[in-house]
PDB file of C-alpha atoms and ligand atoms in Angstrom:
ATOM      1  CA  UNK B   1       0.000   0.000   0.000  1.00 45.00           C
ATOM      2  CA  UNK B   2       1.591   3.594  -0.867  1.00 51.00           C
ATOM      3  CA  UNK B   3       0.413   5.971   1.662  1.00 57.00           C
ATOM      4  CA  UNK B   4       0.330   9.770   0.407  1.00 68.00           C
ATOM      5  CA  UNK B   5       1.337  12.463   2.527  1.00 79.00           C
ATOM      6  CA  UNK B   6      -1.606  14.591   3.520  1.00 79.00           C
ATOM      7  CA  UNK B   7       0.434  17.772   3.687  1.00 87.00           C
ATOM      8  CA  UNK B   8       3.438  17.683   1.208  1.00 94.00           C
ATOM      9  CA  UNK B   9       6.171  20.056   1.311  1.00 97.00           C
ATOM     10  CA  UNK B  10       8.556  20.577  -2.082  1.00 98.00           C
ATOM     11  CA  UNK B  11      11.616  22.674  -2.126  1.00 98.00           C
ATOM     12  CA  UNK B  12      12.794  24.161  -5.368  1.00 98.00           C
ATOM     13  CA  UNK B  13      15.695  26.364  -5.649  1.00 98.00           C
ATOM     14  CA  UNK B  14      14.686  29.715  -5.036  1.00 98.00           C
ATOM     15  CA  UNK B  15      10.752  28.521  -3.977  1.00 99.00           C
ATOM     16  CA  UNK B  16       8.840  26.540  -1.106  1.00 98.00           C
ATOM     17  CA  UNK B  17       5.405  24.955  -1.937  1.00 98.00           C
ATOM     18  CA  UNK B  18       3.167  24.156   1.377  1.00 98.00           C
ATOM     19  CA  UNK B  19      -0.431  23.164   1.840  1.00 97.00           C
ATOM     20  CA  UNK B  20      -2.600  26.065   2.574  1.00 97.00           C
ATOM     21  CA  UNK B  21      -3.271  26.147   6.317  1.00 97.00           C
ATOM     22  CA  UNK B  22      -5.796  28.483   8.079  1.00 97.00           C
ATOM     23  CA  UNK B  23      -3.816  32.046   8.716  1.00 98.00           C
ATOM     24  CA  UNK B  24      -2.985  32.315   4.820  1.00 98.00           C
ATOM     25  CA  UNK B  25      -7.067  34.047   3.866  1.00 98.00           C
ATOM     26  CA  UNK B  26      -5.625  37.207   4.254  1.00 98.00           C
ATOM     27  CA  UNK B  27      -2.917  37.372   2.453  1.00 98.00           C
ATOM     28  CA  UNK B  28      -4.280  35.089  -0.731  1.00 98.00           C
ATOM     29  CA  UNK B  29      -7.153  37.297  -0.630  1.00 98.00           C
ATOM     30  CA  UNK B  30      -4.716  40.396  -0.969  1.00 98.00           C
ATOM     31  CA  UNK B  31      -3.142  38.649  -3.733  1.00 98.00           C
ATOM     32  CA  UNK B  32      -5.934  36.611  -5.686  1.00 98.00           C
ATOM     33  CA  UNK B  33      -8.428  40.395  -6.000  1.00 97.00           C
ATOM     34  CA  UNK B  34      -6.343  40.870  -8.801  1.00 98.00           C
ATOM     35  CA  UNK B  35      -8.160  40.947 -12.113  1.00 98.00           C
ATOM     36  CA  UNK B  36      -5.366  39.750 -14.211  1.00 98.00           C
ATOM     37  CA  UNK B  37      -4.923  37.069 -12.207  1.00 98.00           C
ATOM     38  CA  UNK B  38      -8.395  35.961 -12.109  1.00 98.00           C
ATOM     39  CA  UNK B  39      -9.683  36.130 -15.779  1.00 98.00           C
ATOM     40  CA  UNK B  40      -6.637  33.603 -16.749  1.00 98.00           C
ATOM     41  CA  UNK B  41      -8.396  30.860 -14.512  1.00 98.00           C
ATOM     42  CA  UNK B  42     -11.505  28.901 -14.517  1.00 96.00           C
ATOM     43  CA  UNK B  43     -12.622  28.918 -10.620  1.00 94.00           C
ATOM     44  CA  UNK B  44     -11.369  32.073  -9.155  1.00 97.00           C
ATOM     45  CA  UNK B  45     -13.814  34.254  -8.622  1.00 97.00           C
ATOM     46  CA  UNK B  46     -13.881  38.317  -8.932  1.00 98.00           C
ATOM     47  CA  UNK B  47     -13.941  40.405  -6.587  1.00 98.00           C
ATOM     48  CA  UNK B  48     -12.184  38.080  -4.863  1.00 98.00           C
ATOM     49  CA  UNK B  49     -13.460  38.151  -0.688  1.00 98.00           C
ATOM     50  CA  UNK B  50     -12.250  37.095   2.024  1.00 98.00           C
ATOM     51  CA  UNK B  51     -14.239  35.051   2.439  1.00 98.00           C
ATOM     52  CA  UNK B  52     -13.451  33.290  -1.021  1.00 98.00           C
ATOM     53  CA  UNK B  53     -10.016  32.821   0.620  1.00 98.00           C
ATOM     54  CA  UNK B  54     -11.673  31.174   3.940  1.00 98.00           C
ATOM     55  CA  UNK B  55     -13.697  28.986   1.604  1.00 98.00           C
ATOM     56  CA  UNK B  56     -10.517  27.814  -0.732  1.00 98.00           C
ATOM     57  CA  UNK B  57      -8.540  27.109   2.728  1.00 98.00           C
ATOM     58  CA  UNK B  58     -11.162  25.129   4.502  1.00 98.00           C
ATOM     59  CA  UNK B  59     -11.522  23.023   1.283  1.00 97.00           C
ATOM     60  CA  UNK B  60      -8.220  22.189   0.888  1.00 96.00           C
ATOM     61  CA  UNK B  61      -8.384  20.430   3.912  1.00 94.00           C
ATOM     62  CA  UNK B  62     -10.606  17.959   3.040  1.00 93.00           C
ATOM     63  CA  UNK B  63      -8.742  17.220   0.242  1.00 94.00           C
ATOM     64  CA  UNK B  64      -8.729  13.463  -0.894  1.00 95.00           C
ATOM     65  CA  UNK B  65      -4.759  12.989  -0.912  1.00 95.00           C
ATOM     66  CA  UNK B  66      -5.176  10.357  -3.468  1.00 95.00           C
ATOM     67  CA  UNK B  67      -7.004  13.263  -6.223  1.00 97.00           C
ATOM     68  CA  UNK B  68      -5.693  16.559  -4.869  1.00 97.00           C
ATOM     69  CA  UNK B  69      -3.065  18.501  -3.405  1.00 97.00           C
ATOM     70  CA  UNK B  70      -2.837  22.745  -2.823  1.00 98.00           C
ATOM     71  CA  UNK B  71       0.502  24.292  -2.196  1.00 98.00           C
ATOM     72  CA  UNK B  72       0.808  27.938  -1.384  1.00 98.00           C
ATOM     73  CA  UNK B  73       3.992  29.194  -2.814  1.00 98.00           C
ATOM     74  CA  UNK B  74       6.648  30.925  -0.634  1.00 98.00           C
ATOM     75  CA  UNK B  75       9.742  32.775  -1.395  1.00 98.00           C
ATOM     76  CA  UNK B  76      12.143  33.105   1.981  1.00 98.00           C
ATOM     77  CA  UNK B  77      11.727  37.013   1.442  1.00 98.00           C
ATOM     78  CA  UNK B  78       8.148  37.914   1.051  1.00 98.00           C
ATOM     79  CA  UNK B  79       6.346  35.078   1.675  1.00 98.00           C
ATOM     80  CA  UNK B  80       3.396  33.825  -0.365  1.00 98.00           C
ATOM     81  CA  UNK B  81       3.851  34.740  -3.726  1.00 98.00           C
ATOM     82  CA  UNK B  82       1.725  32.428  -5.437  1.00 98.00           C
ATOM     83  CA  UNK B  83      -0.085  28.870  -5.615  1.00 98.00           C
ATOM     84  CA  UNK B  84      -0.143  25.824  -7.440  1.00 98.00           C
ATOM     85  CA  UNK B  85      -2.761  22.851  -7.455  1.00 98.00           C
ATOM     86  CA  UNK B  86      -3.206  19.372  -8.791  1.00 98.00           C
ATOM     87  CA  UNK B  87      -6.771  18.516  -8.889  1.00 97.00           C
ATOM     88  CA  UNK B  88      -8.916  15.570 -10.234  1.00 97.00           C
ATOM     89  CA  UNK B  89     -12.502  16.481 -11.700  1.00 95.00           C
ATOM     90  CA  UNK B  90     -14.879  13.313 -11.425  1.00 95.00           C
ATOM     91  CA  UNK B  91     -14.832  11.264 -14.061  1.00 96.00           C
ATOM     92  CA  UNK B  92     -11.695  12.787 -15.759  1.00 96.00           C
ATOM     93  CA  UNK B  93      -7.661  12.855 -15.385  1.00 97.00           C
ATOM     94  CA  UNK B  94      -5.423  14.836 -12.923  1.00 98.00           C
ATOM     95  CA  UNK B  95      -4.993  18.174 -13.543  1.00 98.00           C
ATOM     96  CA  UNK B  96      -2.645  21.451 -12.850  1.00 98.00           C
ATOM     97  CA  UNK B  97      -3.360  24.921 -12.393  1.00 98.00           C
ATOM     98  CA  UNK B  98      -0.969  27.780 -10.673  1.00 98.00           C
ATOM     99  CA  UNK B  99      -0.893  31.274 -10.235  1.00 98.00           C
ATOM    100  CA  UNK B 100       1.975  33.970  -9.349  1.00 98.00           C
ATOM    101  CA  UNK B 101       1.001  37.242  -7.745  1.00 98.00           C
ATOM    102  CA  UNK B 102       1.531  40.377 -10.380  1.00 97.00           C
ATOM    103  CA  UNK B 103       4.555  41.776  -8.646  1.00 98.00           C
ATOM    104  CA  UNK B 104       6.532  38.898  -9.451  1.00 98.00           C
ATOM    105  CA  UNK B 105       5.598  37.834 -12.628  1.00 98.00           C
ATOM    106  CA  UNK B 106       8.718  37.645 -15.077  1.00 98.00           C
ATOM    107  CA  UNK B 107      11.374  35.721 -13.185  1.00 98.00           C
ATOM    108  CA  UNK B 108      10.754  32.504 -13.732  1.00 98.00           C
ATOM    109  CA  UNK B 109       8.906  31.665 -10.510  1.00 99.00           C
ATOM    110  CA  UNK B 110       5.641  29.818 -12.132  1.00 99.00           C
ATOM    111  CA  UNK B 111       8.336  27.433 -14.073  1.00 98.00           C
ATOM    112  CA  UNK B 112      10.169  26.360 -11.239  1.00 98.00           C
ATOM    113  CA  UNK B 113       7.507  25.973  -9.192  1.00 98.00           C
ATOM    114  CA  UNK B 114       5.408  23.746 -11.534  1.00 98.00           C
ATOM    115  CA  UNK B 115       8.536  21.810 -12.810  1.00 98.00           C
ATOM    116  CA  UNK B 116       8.996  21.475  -8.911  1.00 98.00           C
ATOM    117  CA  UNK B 117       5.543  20.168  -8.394  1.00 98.00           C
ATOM    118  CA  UNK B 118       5.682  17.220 -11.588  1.00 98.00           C
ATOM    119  CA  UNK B 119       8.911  16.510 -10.170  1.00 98.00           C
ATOM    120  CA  UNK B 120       7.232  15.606  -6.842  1.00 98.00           C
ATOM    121  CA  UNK B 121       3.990  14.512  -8.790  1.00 98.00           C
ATOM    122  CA  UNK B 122       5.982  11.673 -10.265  1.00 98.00           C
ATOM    123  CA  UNK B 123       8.451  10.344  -7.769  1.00 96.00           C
ATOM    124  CA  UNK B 124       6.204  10.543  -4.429  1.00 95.00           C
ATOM    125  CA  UNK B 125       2.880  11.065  -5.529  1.00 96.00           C
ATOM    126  CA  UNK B 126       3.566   8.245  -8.425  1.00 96.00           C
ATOM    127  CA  UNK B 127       1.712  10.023 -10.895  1.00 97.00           C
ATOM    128  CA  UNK B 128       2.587   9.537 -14.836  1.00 97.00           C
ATOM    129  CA  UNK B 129       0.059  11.642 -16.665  1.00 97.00           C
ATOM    130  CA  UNK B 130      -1.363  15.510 -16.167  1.00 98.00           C
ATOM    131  CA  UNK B 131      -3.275  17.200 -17.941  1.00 98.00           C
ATOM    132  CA  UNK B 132      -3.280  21.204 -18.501  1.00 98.00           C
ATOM    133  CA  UNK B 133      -5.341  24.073 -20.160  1.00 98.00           C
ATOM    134  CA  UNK B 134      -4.694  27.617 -20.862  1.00 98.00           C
ATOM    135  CA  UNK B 135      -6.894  30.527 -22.194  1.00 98.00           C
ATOM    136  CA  UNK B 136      -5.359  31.028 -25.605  1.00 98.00           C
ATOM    137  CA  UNK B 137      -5.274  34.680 -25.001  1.00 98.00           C
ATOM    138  CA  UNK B 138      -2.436  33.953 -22.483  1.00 98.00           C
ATOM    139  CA  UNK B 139       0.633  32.782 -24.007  1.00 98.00           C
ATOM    140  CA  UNK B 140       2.526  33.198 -21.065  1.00 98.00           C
ATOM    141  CA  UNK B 141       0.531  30.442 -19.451  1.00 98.00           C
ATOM    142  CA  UNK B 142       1.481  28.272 -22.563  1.00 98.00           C
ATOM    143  CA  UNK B 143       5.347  29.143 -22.451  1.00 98.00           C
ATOM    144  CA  UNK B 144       5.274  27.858 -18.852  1.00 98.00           C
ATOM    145  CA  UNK B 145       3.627  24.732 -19.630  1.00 98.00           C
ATOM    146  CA  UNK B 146       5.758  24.028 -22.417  1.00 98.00           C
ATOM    147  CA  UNK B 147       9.056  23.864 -20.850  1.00 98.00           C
ATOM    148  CA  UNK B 148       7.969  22.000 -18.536  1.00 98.00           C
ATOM    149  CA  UNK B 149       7.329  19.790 -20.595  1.00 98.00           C
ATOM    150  CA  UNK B 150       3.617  19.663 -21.588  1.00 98.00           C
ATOM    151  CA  UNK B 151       2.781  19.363 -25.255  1.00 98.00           C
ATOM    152  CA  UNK B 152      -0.237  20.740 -27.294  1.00 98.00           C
ATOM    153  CA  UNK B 153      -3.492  18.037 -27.721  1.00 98.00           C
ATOM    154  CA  UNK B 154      -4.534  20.293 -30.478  1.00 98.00           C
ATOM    155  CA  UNK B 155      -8.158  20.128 -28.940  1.00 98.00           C
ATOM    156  CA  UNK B 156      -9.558  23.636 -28.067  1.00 98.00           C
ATOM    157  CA  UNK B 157     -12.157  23.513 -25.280  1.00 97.00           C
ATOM    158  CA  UNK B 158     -14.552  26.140 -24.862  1.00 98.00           C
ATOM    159  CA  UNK B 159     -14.394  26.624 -20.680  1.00 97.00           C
ATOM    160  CA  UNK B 160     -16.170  28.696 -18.513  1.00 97.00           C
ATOM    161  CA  UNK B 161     -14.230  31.496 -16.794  1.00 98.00           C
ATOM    162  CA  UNK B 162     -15.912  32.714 -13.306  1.00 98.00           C
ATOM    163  CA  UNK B 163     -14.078  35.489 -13.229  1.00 98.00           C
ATOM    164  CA  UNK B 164     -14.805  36.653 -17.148  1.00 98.00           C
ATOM    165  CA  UNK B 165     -18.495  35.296 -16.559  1.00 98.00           C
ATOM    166  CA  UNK B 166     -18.216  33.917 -20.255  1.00 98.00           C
ATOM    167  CA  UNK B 167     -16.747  30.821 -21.956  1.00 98.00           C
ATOM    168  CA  UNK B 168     -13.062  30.892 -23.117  1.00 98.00           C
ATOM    169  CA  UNK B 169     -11.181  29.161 -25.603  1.00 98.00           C
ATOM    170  CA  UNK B 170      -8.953  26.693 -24.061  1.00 98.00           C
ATOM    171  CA  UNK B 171      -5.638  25.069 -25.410  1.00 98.00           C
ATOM    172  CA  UNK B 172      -5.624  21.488 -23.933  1.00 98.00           C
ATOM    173  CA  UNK B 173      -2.151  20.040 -23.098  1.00 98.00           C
ATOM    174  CA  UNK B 174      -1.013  16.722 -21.664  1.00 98.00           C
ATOM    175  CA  UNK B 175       2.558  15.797 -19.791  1.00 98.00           C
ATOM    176  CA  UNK B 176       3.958  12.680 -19.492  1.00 98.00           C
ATOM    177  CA  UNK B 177       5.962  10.953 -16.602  1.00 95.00           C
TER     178      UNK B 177
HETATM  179  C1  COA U 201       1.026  32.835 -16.300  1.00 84.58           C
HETATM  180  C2  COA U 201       1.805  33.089 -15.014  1.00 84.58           C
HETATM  181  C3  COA U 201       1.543  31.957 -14.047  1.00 84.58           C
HETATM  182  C4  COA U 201       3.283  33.168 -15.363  1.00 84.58           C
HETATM  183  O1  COA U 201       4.015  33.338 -14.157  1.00 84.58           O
HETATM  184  P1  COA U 201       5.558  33.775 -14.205  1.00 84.58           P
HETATM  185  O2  COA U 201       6.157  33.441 -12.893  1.00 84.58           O
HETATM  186  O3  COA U 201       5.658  35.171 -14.678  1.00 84.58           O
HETATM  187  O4  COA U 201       6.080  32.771 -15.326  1.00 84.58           O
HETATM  188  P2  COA U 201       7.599  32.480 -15.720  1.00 84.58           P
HETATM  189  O5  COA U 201       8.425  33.690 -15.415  1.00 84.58           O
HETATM  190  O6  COA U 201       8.004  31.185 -15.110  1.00 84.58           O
HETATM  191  O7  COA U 201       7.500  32.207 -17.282  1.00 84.58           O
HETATM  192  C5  COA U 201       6.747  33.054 -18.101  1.00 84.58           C
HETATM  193  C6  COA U 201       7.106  32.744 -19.525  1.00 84.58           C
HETATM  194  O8  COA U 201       6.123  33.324 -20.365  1.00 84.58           O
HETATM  195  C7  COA U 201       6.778  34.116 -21.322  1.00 84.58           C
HETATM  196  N1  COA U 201       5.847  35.169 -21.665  1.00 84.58           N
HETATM  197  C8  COA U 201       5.439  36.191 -20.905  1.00 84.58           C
HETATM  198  N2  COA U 201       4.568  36.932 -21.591  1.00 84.58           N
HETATM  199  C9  COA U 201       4.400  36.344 -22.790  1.00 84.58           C
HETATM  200  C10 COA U 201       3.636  36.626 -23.937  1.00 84.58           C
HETATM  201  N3  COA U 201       2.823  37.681 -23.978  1.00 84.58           N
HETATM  202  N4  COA U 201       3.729  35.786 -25.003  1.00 84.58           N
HETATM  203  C11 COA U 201       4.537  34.717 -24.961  1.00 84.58           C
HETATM  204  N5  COA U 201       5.295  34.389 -23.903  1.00 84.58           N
HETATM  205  C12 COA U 201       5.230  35.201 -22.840  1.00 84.58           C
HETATM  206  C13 COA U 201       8.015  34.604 -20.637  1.00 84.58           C
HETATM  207  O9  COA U 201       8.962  35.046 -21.579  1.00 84.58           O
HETATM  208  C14 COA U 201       8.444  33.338 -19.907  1.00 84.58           C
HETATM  209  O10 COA U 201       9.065  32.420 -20.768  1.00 84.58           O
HETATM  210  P3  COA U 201      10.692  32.329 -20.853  1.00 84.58           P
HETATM  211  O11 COA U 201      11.168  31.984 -19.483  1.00 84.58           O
HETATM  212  O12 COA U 201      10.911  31.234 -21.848  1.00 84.58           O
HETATM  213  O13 COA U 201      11.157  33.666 -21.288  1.00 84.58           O
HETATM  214  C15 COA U 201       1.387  34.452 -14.354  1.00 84.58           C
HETATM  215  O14 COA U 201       1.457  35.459 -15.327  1.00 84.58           O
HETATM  216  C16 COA U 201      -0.008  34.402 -13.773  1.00 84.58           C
HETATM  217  O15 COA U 201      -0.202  34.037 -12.625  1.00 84.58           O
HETATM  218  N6  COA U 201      -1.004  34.789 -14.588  1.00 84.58           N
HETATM  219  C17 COA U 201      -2.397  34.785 -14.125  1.00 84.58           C
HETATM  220  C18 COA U 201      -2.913  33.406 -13.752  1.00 84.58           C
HETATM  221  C19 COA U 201      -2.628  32.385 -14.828  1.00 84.58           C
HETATM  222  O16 COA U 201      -2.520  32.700 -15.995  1.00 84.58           O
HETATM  223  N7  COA U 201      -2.543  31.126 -14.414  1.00 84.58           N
HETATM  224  C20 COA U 201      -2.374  30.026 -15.344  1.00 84.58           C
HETATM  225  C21 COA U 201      -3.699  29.613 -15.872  1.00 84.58           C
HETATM  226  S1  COA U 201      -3.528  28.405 -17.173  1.00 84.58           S
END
């Protein structure tokens, strides 16, 4: 029997990824009201409450181990800067999605952190297969996800955006253990 770790911790070079744990709403609330941030996902709501943060931490914790895993993403000098999250939707395969916070966009901090989180993803979470998507109006989404090694499908899904309150196209990708 492989037993998962509830509450993982991975270590990159420059970046720590945690579990969210109850004291982080504030500071993910600060950092997730941020429109830019928001219409490049699916789920995250905008405005983007407090309470949306309080909801998001409590749910983590009843994560299944086996389907999903949060990690809040920490550099040693500011802190949070960001998140990442592997997630199962019924019925379909494991997938990713991150974020970084807009003041630190542009230094590679999304790429490390994800290339961090497949690393982990495959040796102690024994996973060999994740699916992506990204809004095709966000290319830096794509250049992440393609060097860390996800490839294009070539299937386009329409997907609904919370934040945009509309459907978006959506370039589907798939990695490989
Ligand atoms: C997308 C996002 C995660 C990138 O975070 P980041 O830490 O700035 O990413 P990185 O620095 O690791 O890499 C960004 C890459 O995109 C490239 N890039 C940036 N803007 C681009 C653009 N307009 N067109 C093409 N490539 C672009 C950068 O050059 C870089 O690639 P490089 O290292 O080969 O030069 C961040 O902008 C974000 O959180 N956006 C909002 C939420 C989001 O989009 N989440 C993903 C949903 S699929």
């Amino acid at each position: 029997m492989c037993l998962i770790e509830q509450t993982p911790r991975i270590e990159t070079r420059r970046l720590a990824l945690r579990s969210p744990a109850p004291g982080d709403e504030s500071r993910l609330a600060e950092l997730m009201a941020d429109y830019a941030i928001a219409r490049m996902t699916s789920r995250v709501p905008h405005p983007y409450s407090l309470a949306d943060a309080a909801a998001f931490v409590e749910k983590v914790q009843g994560n299944d181990p086996a389907k999903d895993h949060n990690f809040v993403i920490e550099t040693e000098d500011d802190g949070m800067v960001g998140g990442i999250g592997f997630f199962t939707p019924p019925g379909e395969p494991l997938e990713v999605g991150y974020w970084i916070g807009r003041d630190w966009w542009g230094r590679g901090f999304a790429s490390e952190a994800l290339q961090g989180a497949l690393a982990w993803a495959k040796a102690s979470w024994r996973k060999r297969y994740v699916v992506a998507g990204h809004f095709s109006d966000n290319p830096a989404s794509g250049a992440v996800l393609c060097k860390a090694g996800f490839l294009y499908t070539g299937e386009v899904q329409l997907k609904h955006s919370l934040a945009r309150g509309e459907e978006a196209a959506t370039r589907m990708m798939v990695w490989l253990a």
